[in-house]
Amino acid sequence: MANKHPVVAYQQGVLDGSIPACEMIRRAVLRHRDDLEHGAERGLHFDRAAAEHVLSFFGFLTHSKGEWAGKPFVLEPWQQFLLWVLFGWMRADGLRRYRMGYIEIPRKNGKTQLIAAIGLYLLVADGEPGAEIYSAATKRDQAKLSWGEAARMVRASKPLARMVKEWRSTNTLTVEATASKFVPLGADADTMDGLNIHGALIDELHAHRTSAVVDVLETATGARRQPLIVEITTAGYDRQSICWQHHEYSRQVLERSIQDDTWFAFMAAADEADAEHWDNPDVWARANPNLGVSVKLDDLERKAAK
């Protein structure tokens, strides 16, 4: 696999078992592979240049916290695959295929950093004039976590800092050249009406007790050419919640019992058959795509020994 593109190598590794992956990740790879073969029948095509574009954007980013502070944001193979598929698929009219991205990964797998970077891409590199990007949550303070990560990435990147202006008094990132902005949005604020959303980011969807925030965001994308809502979360267990609804819908999309060409899903979790073996390192590897990077093996070993 040495000469293959990292995304192609990742897909092959997942399918042949050389890369540990749970069943839902395997299904995400199979869905992409099947679409490459049959997507044209539904008016879809894969734009490799668009996929490469989003990966190259991460070369402008650095981490801002923890042991990687100041170091380049190097995408792991699973992250490359996720972004490659989410941004590379197009409709017949040349606009992006996916309108909703549901990403479910365990804690410590770099959720907030990834979604913040996606927000910056939508702000500065997605070709949308007057783009409005929102990090959304039930409380504005929660929404500010991913927005704050994005702001720190801008400060740490000379190219982005020249392009993006940070207004700390209002927690706003703006791009004057395109009249675009990126702000945190909370349901507890008086700002949920009159939105014209190009990109919306929801970190920790499982914390939402109702669908109110998601409903407002979906309604506010209607005037855009290719809007994108990205939800990223750990697993939720409240079966009445919006997170559970989207978890189940995503599972059915990946299992092909539902055909929805606008819905992207990437789900990393222990398989049902692995539930009784939660203390097995092989299970940890299949459920945690960032094991050995941001998820520390010795930390899981310590917790399993308790």
XYZ file of C-alpha atoms in Angstrom:
306
model
C 0.000 0.000 0.000
C 3.045 2.272 0.194
C 2.348 4.037 -3.127
C -1.400 4.361 -2.720
C -3.170 7.518 -1.612
C -3.634 7.406 2.190
C -7.424 7.404 1.804
C -7.321 4.462 -0.610
C -4.905 2.625 1.687
C -7.202 3.276 4.653
C -10.206 1.870 2.830
C -8.339 -1.250 1.813
C -6.973 -1.705 5.329
C -10.452 -1.449 6.859
C -11.879 -3.973 4.414
C -9.046 -6.509 4.659
C -8.830 -6.215 8.447
C -5.291 -4.840 8.636
C -6.706 -1.600 10.112
C -8.915 -2.213 13.167
C -12.408 -0.863 12.547
C -15.885 -1.470 13.872
C -18.736 -2.657 11.675
C -20.179 0.829 11.112
C -16.834 2.190 9.879
C -16.562 -0.789 7.570
C -20.040 -0.025 6.267
C -19.082 3.621 5.671
C -16.196 2.446 3.506
C -18.417 -0.017 1.650
C -21.008 2.696 1.035
C -18.371 4.942 -0.533
C -17.017 2.088 -2.652
C -20.506 1.162 -3.829
C -21.263 4.787 -4.694
C -18.108 4.973 -6.799
C -19.487 2.059 -8.810
C -23.184 2.958 -8.930
C -23.518 6.600 -7.866
C -23.690 7.871 -11.450
C -26.986 6.017 -11.802
C -28.396 8.458 -9.231
C -26.764 11.554 -10.706
C -23.770 11.537 -8.343
C -20.078 11.819 -9.097
C -16.913 11.976 -7.023
C -14.772 15.096 -7.448
C -11.257 14.131 -6.406
C -10.035 17.725 -6.711
C -12.667 18.862 -4.200
C -11.653 16.080 -1.827
C -7.968 16.955 -2.147
C -8.809 20.623 -1.606
C -10.265 20.076 1.861
C -7.334 17.855 2.878
C -4.810 20.439 1.717
C -6.596 23.143 3.732
C -5.572 21.391 6.939
C -1.974 22.161 6.039
C -2.677 25.741 7.137
C -3.796 24.656 10.619
C -1.976 23.949 13.857
C -3.169 22.543 17.150
C -3.585 25.021 19.982
C -3.863 22.915 23.144
C -2.259 20.012 24.958
C 0.785 18.069 23.849
C 0.268 19.060 20.188
C 0.028 22.814 20.797
C 1.864 24.638 18.015
C 2.240 21.501 15.901
C 0.681 21.051 12.449
C -2.790 19.532 12.273
C -1.799 16.240 10.677
C -4.899 14.328 9.630
C -5.030 10.683 10.630
C -6.126 8.258 7.879
C -9.662 7.926 9.271
C -10.029 11.712 9.362
C -8.776 11.943 5.788
C -11.330 9.356 4.700
C -14.138 11.168 6.512
C -13.344 14.542 4.933
C -12.595 12.984 1.530
C -16.074 11.464 1.348
C -17.991 14.309 3.026
C -16.609 17.006 0.710
C -15.751 15.024 -2.415
C -19.183 13.809 -3.505
C -21.173 16.039 -5.865
C -24.589 16.081 -7.479
C -25.120 16.298 -11.225
C -25.313 20.102 -10.981
C -21.814 20.248 -9.471
C -22.976 21.177 -5.975
C -22.068 19.184 -2.889
C -24.087 16.044 -2.346
C -24.191 15.902 1.431
C -26.309 18.304 3.466
C -26.016 16.586 6.853
C -22.944 14.966 8.363
C -23.374 12.787 11.444
C -20.081 11.832 13.113
C -20.112 9.652 16.219
C -16.826 8.890 17.940
C -15.821 8.125 21.545
C -14.318 10.751 23.827
C -10.728 11.909 23.317
C -10.793 11.183 19.579
C -10.385 14.868 18.680
C -14.009 15.844 18.073
C -13.829 19.541 18.888
C -10.637 20.176 16.932
C -12.014 18.431 13.861
C -15.344 20.240 13.821
C -13.663 23.607 14.447
C -11.412 23.025 11.442
C -14.399 22.066 9.293
C -16.006 25.362 10.307
C -12.939 27.296 9.173
C -12.921 25.494 5.839
C -16.563 26.423 5.270
C -15.732 30.020 6.223
C -12.718 30.673 4.019
C -12.311 27.927 1.412
C -15.728 26.683 0.322
C -16.391 29.360 -2.279
C -19.563 30.703 -0.673
C -20.016 34.507 -0.757
C -21.460 35.914 2.447
C -21.082 32.584 4.208
C -22.608 32.380 7.670
C -21.046 29.676 9.830
C -22.374 28.881 13.279
C -21.160 26.644 16.060
C -24.456 25.845 17.752
C -25.452 24.443 21.120
C -28.188 24.702 23.703
C -26.040 27.240 25.559
C -23.803 29.840 23.956
C -20.961 29.005 26.358
C -20.978 25.455 25.001
C -21.072 26.729 21.428
C -18.030 28.884 22.163
C -15.855 25.801 22.804
C -15.540 24.760 19.161
C -15.635 28.394 18.008
C -12.796 29.185 20.434
C -10.766 26.315 19.032
C -11.269 27.750 15.552
C -10.227 31.217 16.733
C -7.015 29.824 18.227
C -6.262 28.043 14.965
C -6.629 31.339 13.114
C -4.260 33.112 15.529
C -1.677 30.347 15.075
C -1.768 30.419 11.266
C -0.148 33.349 9.467
C -2.060 32.779 6.202
C -5.399 32.543 8.016
C -4.624 35.441 10.344
C -4.090 37.657 7.292
C -7.456 36.624 5.880
C -9.645 36.232 8.972
C -10.259 38.969 11.524
C -11.193 38.058 15.074
C -13.555 40.331 16.991
C -13.076 39.164 20.561
C -15.703 41.492 22.020
C -18.430 39.765 20.003
C -16.821 36.339 19.504
C -16.920 36.702 15.744
C -14.538 35.650 12.980
C -14.995 37.566 9.740
C -13.617 37.465 6.203
C -14.015 40.926 4.746
C -13.250 39.861 1.173
C -16.305 37.586 1.049
C -18.486 39.235 3.730
C -18.475 35.967 5.659
C -18.645 35.292 9.400
C -18.299 32.487 11.950
C -19.962 32.920 15.343
C -21.095 30.772 18.277
C -24.856 30.413 18.591
C -26.829 29.317 21.632
C -30.519 28.570 21.944
C -30.436 30.708 25.078
C -29.679 33.818 22.977
C -32.036 36.045 21.002
C -30.277 35.200 17.747
C -31.947 32.014 16.517
C -34.230 33.791 14.038
C -33.338 35.309 10.669
C -30.349 33.063 10.032
C -29.029 32.320 6.532
C -26.803 29.344 7.222
C -24.092 28.017 4.932
C -22.482 25.887 7.641
C -23.615 24.783 11.091
C -21.575 22.785 13.571
C -23.067 20.941 16.529
C -20.560 19.533 19.006
C -21.894 17.021 21.566
C -25.308 16.445 20.022
C -26.085 13.992 22.821
C -26.383 16.965 25.216
C -29.442 18.259 23.334
C -32.610 17.157 25.082
C -34.859 18.257 22.223
C -34.580 18.802 18.488
C -35.211 22.554 18.802
C -31.729 23.748 17.829
C -31.345 21.265 14.976
C -34.798 22.149 13.632
C -33.958 25.866 13.529
C -30.636 25.204 11.782
C -32.185 22.957 9.148
C -34.887 25.532 8.430
C -32.305 28.305 8.025
C -30.309 26.590 5.247
C -32.986 26.854 2.557
C -31.543 29.880 0.740
C -28.048 28.412 0.302
C -26.662 26.503 -2.701
C -24.868 23.766 -0.770
C -25.368 24.192 2.971
C -23.838 21.710 5.379
C -24.762 20.829 8.946
C -22.178 18.714 10.783
C -23.026 16.995 14.046
C -20.248 15.387 16.042
C -20.939 13.549 19.251
C -20.232 10.680 21.553
C -22.930 8.038 21.759
C -26.178 9.014 23.455
C -28.460 6.560 25.238
C -31.648 8.572 25.733
C -33.912 6.928 23.172
C -36.196 9.951 23.099
C -33.405 12.366 22.146
C -32.517 13.937 18.813
C -29.092 12.304 19.120
C -30.626 8.835 19.312
C -32.893 9.614 16.365
C -29.924 10.674 14.254
C -27.853 7.734 15.506
C -30.545 5.310 14.412
C -31.098 7.066 11.090
C -27.356 7.008 10.409
C -27.167 3.323 11.268
C -29.959 2.567 8.816
C -28.279 4.665 6.117
C -25.035 2.717 6.578
C -26.902 -0.590 6.663
C -28.668 0.446 3.396
C -32.173 0.021 4.785
C -32.596 3.760 4.078
C -31.365 5.426 0.882
C -30.518 9.075 1.600
C -27.905 10.563 -0.680
C -27.835 13.804 1.333
C -26.913 12.162 4.660
C -23.278 11.381 5.538
C -22.555 9.066 8.458
C -19.355 7.957 10.169
C -19.844 6.012 13.405
C -17.079 4.575 15.579
C -18.227 2.421 18.488
C -17.841 -1.049 19.914
C -19.817 -3.604 17.947
C -22.707 -5.310 19.679
C -20.755 -8.551 19.718
C -17.908 -6.750 21.524
C -20.071 -5.348 24.339
C -19.055 -8.051 26.793
C -15.366 -7.566 25.963
C -15.014 -3.856 26.745
C -11.682 -4.514 28.481
C -10.114 -6.113 25.375
C -7.512 -3.905 23.623
C -8.686 -5.229 20.243
C -12.130 -3.821 20.976
C -10.601 -0.466 21.970
C -8.804 -0.308 18.630
C -11.943 -1.023 16.615
C -13.980 1.564 18.522
C -11.358 4.339 18.814
C -9.922 5.359 15.446
C -7.456 7.701 17.175
C -6.090 5.064 19.543
C -2.384 5.669 20.052
C -2.696 9.324 19.049
C -5.131 11.344 21.167
C -6.556 8.241 22.861
C -3.809 6.792 25.027
C -3.520 3.028 25.343
C -2.083 3.225 28.868
C -5.046 5.356 29.973
C -7.519 2.736 28.736
C -5.455 0.004 30.365
C -5.540 1.879 33.674
C -9.317 2.314 33.502
C -9.878 -1.323 32.560
C -7.804 -2.457 35.551
C -10.035 -0.657 38.070
